mmCIF file of C-alpha atoms in Angstrom:
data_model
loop_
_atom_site.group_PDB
_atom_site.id
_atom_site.type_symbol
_atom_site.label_atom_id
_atom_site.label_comp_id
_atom_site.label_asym_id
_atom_site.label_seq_id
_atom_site.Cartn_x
_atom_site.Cartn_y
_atom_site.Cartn_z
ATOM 1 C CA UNK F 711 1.998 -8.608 -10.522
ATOM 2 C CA UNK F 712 5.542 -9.834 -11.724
ATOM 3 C CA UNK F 713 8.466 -7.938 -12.401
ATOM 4 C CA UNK F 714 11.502 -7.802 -14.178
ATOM 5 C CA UNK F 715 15.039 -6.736 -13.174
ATOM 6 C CA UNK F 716 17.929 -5.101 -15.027
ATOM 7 C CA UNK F 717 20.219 -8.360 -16.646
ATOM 8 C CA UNK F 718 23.095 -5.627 -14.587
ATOM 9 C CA UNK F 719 21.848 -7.057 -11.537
ATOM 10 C CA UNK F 720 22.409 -10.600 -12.553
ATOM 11 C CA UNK F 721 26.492 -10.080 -14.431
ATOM 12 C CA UNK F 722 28.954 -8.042 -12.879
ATOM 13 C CA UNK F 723 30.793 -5.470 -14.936
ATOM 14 C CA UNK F 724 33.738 -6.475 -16.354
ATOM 15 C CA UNK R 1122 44.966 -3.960 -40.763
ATOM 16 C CA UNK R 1123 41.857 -6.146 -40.428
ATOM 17 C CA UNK R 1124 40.107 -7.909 -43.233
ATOM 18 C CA UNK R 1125 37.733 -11.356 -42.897
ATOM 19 C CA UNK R 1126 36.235 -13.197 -45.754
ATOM 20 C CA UNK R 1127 33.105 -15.065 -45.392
ATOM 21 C CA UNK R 1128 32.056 -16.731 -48.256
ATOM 22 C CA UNK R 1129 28.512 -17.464 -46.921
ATOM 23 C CA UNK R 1130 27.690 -13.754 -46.485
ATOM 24 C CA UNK R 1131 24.296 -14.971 -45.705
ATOM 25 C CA UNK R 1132 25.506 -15.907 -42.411
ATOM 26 C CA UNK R 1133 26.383 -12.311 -41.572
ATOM 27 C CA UNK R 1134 22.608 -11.353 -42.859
ATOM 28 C CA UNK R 1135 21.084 -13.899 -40.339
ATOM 29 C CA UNK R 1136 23.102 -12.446 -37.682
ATOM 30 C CA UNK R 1137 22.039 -9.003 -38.239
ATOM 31 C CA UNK R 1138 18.754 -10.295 -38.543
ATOM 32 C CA UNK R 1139 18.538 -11.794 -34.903
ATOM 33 C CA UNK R 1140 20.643 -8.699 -33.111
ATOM 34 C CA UNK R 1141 19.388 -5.126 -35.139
ATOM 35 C CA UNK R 1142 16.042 -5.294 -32.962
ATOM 36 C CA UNK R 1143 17.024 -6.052 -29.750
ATOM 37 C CA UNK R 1144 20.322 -3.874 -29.994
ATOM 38 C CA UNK R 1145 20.815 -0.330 -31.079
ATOM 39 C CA UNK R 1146 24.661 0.542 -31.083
ATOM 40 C CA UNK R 1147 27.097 -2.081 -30.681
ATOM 41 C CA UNK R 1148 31.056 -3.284 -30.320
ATOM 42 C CA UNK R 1149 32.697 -5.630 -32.652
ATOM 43 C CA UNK R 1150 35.786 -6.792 -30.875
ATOM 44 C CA UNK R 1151 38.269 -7.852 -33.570
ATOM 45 C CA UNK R 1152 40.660 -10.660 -32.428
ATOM 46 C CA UNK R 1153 42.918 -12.616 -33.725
ATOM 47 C CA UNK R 1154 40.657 -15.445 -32.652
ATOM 48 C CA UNK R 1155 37.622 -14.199 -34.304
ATOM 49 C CA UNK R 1156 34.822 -12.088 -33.881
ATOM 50 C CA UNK R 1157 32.636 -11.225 -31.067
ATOM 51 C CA UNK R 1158 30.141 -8.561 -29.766
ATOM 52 C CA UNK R 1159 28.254 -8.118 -26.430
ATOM 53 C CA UNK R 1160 25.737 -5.612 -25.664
ATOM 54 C CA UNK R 1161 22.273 -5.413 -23.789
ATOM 55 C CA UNK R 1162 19.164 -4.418 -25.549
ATOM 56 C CA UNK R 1163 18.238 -0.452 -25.189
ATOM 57 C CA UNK R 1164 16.078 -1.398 -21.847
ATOM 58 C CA UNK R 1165 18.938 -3.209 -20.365
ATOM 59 C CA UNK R 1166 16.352 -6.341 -19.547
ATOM 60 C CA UNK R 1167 18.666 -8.824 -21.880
ATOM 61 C CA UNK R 1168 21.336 -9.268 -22.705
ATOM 62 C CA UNK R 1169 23.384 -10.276 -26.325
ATOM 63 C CA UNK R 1170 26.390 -11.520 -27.030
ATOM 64 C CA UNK R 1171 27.411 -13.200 -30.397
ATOM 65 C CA UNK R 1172 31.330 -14.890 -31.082
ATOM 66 C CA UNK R 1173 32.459 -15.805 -34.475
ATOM 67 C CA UNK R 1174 35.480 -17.814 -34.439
ATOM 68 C CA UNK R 1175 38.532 -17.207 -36.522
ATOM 69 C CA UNK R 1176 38.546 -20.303 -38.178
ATOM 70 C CA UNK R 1177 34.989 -20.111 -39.716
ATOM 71 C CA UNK R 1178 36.094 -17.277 -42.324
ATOM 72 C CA UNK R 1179 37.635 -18.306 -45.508
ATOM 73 C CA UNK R 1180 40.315 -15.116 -44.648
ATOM 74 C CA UNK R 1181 40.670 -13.911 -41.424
ATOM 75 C CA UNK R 1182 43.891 -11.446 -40.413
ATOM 76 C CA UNK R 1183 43.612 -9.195 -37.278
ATOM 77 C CA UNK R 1184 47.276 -7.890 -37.023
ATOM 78 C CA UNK R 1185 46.029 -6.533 -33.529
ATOM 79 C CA UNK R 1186 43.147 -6.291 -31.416
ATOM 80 C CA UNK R 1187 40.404 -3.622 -32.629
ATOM 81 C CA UNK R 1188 37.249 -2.391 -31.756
ATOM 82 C CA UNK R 1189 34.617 -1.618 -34.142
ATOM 83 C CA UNK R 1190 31.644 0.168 -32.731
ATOM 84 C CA UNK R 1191 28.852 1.089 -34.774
ATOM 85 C CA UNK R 1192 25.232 1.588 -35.341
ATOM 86 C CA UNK R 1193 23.729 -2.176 -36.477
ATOM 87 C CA UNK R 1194 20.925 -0.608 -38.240
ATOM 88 C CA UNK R 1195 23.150 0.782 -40.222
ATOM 89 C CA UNK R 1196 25.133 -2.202 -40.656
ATOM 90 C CA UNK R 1197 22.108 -3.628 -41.931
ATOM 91 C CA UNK R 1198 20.643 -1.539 -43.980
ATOM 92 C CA UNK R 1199 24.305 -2.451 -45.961
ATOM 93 C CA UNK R 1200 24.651 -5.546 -45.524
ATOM 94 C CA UNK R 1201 21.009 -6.087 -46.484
ATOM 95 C CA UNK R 1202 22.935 -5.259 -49.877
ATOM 96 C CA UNK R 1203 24.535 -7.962 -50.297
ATOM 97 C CA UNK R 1204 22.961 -10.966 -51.915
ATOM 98 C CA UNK R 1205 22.491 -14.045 -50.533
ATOM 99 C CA UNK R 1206 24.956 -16.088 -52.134
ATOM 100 C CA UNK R 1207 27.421 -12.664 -52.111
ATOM 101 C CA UNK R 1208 30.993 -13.322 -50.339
ATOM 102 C CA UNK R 1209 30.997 -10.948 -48.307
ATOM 103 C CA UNK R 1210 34.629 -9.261 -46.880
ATOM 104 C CA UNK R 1211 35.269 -7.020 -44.375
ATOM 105 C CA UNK R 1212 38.228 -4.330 -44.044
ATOM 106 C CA UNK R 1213 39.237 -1.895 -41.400
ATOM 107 C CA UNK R 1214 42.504 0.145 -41.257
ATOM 108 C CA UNK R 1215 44.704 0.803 -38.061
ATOM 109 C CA UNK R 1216 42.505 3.506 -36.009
ATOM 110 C CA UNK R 1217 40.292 4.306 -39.420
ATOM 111 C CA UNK R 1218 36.809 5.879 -38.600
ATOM 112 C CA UNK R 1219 35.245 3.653 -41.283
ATOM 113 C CA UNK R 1220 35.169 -0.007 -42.232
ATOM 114 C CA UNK R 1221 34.966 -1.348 -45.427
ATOM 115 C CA UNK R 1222 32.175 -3.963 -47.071
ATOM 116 C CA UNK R 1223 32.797 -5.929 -50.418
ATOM 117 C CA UNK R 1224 30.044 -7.996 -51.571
ATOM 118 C CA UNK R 1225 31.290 -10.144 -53.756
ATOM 119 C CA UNK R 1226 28.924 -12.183 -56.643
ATOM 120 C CA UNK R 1227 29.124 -15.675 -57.048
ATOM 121 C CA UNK R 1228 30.353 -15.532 -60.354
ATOM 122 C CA UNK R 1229 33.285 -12.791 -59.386
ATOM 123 C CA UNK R 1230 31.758 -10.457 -62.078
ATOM 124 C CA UNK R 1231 30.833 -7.952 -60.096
ATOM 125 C CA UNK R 1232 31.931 -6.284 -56.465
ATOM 126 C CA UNK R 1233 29.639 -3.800 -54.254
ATOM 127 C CA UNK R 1234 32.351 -1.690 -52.101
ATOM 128 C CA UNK R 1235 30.344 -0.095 -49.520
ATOM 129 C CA UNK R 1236 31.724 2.261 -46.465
ATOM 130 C CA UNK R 1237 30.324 2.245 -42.537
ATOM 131 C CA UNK R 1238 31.604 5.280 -40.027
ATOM 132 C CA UNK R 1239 32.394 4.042 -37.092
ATOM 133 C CA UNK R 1240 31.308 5.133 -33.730
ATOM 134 C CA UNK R 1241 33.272 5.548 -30.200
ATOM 135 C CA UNK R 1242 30.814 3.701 -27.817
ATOM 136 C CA UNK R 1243 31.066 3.410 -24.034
ATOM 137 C CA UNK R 1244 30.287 -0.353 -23.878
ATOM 138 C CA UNK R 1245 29.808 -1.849 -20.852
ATOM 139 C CA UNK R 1246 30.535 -5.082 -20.109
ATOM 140 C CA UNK R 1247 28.925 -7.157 -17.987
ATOM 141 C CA UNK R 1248 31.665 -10.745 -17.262
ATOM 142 C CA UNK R 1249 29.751 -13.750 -18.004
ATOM 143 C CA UNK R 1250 31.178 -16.703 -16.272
ATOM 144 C CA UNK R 1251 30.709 -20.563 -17.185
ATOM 145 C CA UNK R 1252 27.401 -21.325 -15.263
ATOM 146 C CA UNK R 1253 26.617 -24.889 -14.882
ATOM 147 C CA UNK R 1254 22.857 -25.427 -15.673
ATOM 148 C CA UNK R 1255 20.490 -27.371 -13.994
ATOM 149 C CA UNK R 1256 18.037 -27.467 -16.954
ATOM 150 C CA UNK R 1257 18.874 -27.791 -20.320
ATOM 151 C CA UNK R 1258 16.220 -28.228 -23.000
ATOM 152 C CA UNK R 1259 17.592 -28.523 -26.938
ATOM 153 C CA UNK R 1260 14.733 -28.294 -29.605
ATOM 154 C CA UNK R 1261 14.313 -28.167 -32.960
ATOM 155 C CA UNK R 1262 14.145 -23.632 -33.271
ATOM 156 C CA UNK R 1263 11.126 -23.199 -35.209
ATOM 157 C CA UNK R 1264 9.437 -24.982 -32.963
ATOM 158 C CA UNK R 1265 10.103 -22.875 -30.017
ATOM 159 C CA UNK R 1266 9.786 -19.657 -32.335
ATOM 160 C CA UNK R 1267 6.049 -21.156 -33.055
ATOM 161 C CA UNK R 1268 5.597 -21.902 -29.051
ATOM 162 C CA UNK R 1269 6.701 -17.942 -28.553
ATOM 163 C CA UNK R 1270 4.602 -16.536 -31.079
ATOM 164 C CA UNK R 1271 1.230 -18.531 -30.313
ATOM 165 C CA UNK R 1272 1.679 -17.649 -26.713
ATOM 166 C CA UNK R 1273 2.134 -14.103 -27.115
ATOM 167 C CA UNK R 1274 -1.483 -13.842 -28.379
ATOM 168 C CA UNK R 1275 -2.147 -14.922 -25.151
ATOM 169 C CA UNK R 1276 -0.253 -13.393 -22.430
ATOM 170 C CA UNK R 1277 3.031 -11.441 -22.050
ATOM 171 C CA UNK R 1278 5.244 -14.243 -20.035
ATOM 172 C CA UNK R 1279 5.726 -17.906 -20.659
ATOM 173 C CA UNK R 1280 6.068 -20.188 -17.662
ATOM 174 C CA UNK R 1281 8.474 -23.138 -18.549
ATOM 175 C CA UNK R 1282 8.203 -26.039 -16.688
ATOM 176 C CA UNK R 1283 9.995 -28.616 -16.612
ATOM 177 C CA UNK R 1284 9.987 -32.356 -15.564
ATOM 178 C CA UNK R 1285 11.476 -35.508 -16.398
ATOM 179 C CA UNK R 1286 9.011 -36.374 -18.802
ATOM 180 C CA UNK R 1287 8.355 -33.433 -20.974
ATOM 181 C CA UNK R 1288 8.280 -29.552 -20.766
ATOM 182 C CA UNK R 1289 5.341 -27.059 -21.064
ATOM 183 C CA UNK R 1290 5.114 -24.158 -21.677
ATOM 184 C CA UNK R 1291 2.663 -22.306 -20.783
ATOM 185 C CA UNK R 1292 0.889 -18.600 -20.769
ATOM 186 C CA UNK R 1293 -2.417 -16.792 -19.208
ATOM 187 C CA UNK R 1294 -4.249 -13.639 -20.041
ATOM 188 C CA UNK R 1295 -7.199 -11.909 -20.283
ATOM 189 C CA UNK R 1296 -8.766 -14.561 -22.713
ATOM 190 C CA UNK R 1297 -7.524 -17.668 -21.185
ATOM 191 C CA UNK R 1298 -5.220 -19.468 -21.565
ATOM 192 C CA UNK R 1299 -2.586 -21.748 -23.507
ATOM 193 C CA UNK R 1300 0.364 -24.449 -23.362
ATOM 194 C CA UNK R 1301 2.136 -26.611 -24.971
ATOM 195 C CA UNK R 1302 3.963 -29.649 -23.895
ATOM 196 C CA UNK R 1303 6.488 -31.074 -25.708
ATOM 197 C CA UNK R 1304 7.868 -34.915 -24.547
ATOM 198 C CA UNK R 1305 11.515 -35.720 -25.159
ATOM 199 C CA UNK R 1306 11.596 -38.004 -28.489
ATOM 200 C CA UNK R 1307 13.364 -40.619 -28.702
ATOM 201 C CA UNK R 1308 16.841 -41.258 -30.247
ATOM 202 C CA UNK R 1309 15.847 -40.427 -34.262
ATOM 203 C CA UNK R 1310 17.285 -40.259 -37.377
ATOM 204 C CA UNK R 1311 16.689 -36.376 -37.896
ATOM 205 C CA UNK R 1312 18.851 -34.567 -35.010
ATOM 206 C CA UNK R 1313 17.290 -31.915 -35.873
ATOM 207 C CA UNK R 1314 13.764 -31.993 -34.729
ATOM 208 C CA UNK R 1315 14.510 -33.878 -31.919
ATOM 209 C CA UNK R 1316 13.801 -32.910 -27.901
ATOM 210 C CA UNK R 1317 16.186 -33.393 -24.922
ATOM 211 C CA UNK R 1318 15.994 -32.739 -21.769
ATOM 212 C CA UNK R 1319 18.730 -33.053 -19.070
ATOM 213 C CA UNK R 1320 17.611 -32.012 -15.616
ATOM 214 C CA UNK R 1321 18.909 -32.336 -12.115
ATOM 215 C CA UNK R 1322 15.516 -30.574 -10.677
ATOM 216 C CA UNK R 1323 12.377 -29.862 -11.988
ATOM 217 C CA UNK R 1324 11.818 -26.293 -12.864
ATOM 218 C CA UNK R 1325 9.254 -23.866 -13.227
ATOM 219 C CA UNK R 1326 9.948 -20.326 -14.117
ATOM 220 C CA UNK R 1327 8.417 -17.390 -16.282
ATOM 221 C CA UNK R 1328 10.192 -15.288 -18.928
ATOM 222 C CA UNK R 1329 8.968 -11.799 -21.200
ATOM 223 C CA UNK R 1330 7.338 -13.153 -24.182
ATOM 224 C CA UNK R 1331 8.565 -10.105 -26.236
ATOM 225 C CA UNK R 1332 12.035 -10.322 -25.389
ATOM 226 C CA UNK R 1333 11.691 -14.845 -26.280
ATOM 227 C CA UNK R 1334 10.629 -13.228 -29.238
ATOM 228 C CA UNK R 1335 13.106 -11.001 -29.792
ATOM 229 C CA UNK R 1336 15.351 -13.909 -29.407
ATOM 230 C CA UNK R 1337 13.574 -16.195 -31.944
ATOM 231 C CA UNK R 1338 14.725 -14.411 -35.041
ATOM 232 C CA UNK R 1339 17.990 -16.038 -35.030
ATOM 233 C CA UNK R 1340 16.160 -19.137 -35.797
ATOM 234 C CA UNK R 1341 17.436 -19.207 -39.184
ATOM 235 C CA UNK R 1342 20.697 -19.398 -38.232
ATOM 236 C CA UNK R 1343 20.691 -22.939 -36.095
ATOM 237 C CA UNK R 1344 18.028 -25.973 -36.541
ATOM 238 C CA UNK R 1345 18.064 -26.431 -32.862
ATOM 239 C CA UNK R 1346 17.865 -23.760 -29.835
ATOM 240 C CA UNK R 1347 19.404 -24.580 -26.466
ATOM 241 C CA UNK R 1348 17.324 -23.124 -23.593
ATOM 242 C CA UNK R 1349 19.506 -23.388 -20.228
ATOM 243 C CA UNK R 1350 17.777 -22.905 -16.900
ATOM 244 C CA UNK R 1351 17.963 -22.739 -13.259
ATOM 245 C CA UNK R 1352 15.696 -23.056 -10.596
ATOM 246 C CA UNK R 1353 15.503 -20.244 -8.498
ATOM 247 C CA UNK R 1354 18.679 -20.103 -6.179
ATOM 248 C CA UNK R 1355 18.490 -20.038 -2.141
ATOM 249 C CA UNK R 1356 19.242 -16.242 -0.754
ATOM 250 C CA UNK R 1357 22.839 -15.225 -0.944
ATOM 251 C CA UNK R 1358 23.816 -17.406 -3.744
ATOM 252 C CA UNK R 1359 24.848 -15.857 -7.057
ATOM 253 C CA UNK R 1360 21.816 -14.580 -8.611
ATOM 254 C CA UNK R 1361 23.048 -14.984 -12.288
ATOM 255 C CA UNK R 1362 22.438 -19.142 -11.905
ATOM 256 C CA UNK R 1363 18.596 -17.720 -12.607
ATOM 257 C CA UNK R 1364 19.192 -16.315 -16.055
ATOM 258 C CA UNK R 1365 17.599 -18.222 -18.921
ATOM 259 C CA UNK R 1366 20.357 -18.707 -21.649
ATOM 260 C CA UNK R 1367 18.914 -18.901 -25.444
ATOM 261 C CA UNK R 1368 21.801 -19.953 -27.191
ATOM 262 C CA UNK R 1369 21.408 -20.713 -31.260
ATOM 263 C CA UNK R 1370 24.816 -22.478 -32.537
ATOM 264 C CA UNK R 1371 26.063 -20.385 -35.794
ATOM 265 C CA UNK R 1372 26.739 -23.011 -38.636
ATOM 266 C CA UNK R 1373 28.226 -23.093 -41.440
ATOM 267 C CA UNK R 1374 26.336 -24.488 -44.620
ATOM 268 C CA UNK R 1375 28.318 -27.691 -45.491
ATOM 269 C CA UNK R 1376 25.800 -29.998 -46.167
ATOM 270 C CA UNK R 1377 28.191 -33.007 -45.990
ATOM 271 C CA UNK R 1378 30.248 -31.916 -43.034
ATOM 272 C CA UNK R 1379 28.407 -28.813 -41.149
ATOM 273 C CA UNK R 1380 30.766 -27.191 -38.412
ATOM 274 C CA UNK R 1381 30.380 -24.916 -35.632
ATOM 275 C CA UNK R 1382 31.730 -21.777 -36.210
ATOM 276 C CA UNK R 1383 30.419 -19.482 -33.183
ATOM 277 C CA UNK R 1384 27.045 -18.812 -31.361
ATOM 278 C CA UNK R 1385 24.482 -15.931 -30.191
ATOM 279 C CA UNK R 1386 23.778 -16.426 -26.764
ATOM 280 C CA UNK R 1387 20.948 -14.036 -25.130
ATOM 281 C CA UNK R 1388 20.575 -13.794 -21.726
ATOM 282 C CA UNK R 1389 17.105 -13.263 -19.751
ATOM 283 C CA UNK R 1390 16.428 -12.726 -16.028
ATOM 284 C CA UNK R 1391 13.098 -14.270 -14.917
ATOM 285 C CA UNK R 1392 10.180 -12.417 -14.337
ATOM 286 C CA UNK R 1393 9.150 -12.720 -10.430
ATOM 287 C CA UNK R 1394 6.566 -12.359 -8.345
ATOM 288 C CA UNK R 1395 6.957 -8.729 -6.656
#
C-alpha cells in the first residue's frame, strides 16, 4: 500500500 | 493603478486551462516585475505556482504591489470569452473589489469589458527554495501527456525510472501492466521532440497518476516539459529534494524569435511505501 503526504510537509511556510 | 496588456490573450486561456482544475481560489500577486500566483490544489497533495514576467506584456504598469485573489473558475468562465486571437488587458484600481477584463478583437472593431469581484483569501505560502536536481528529464509535452493518460488506464501511480540510457515509465494494476521507455535522441534538428536526460544517480520513484494528469493540461502552453527529480534523500536531510517538479516554460508565439516569458511549475511529493 503506498501513500501520499501533504506537499506542507515537503515546503515550509513562508 | 494596475493594467497589463497581452496581446496573445490566448496565453492567458492556456494558463487557466492548466490551473482551474487543480486550484479552486487563488492569489495573483501584482508586481512591478510581473505576475505570479502560488497555491496548492484543494487536497493540499500539489502544489502550483505560475510567474509571468513583466516584460512579456505588451503594457505592463503596477504603480505598487497588489494582490488579486479570486475564484479561477470564475476567471475562466470570462476569460473563456475572449477569442483566441483577442488582446486581452487587465485593470485593477488602488484597493478596488473588482478587476477589469477588455478583450480586444484583432481588427480593434470591437471591445468586450467584462468585471471579476475580488476575493480576500488567506493564502498560504509555502517558500520554495532553488533545489538542485539530481534528475532532470526534458521531453517533447504531448508525449508525456500521452505516457500519463495511457497509464492511467492502468494503474493510479507511475514509477519513473531512470538510467543513463533511457527512462521508463511504468504502471501496474488489476489488469496488468504497462511502460514505456523512452531513449535520449540524439542531437536533432527539431528541439522540440527531442529527449534529455542529465543524471547524477539513477532513480526510481512513483508519482499520482491523477495529479501527472492534472499537470498535463498545460501542455499547450510549452512543446517540451521538464520533469526534475530526486532520489530519495538519507534521514534528516531536507525532505523537499524528493518533490517531482513539472515545470512547462510559458512562451510567447514569435515564430521567428520565441522568448521565455514565465513558467508553471507544479510540485508533487512521491508516493511511498507505508
Amino acid at each position: 500500500k503506498m501513500s501520499q503526504k501533504s506537499i506542507t510537509s515537503y515546503f515550509k511556510p513562508n | 493603478m494596475f493594467e497589463a496588456r497581452l496581446i496573445q490573450g490566448s496565453i492567458l486561456k492556456k494558463i487557466l486551462d492548466a490551473i482551474k482544475d487543480l486550484v479552486t481560489d487563488a492569489s495573483w500577486d501584482c508586481s512591478p516585475n510581473g505576475m505570479s500566483l502560488q497555491a496548492m490544489d484543494t487536497s493540499h497533495v500539489s502544489l502550483v505556482s505560475v510567474s509571468l514576467n513583466s516584460d512579456g506584456f505588451d503594457k505592463y504598469r503596477c504603480d505598487r504591489n497588489l494582490t488579486l485573489g479570486m475564484n479561477l473558475i470564475s476567471l475562466s468562465k470570462i476569460i473563456k470569452c475572449a477569442a483566441n486571437d483577442d488582446t486581452i488587458i487587465i485593470k485593477a484600481g488602488d484597493g478596488g473589489d473588482k478587476i477589469t477584463l477588455l478583450f480586444e478583437a484583432q481588427n480593434e472593431s470591437e471591445v468586450a469589458e467584462y468585471e471579476i469581484k475580488l476575493m480576500n483569501l488567506d493564502s498560504e505560502y509555502l517558500g520554495i527554495p532553488d533545489t538542485t536536481y539530481n534528475v532532470t528529464i526534458k521531453m517533447p509535452s504531448n508525449k508525456f501527456q500521452r505516457i500519463c493518460r495511457d497509464l492511467s488506464q492502468i494503474g493510479d501511480a507511475v514509477t519513473i525510472s531512470c538510467a543513463k540510457d533511457g527512462v521508463r515509465f511504468g504502471a501496474a494494476g488489476d489488469l496488468g501492466s504497462g511502460s514505456i521507455r523512452l531513449a535520449q535522441t540524439a542531437t536533432s534538428d527539431k528541439p522540440e521532440d527531442s529527449v534529455t536526460i542529465s543524471m547524477q544517480e539513477a532513480l526510481c520513484q512513483s508519482f499520482a497518476l491523477k495529479y501527472l494528469n492534472h499537470f498535463a493540461k498545460a501542455t499547450p502552453l510549452s512543446a517540451q516539459v521538464t520533469l526534475s527529480m530526486s532520489p530519495d534523500v538519507p534521514l534528516g536531510e531536507p525532505l523537499l529534494f524528493n518533490v517531482c517538479v513539472v515545470e512547462y516554460n510559458i512562451s510567447d508565439n514569435d515564430d521567428e524569435n520565441p522568448s521565455t516569458i514565465g513558467f508553471i511549475r507544479y510540485y508533487l511529493a512521491p508516493k511511498i511505501d507505508d
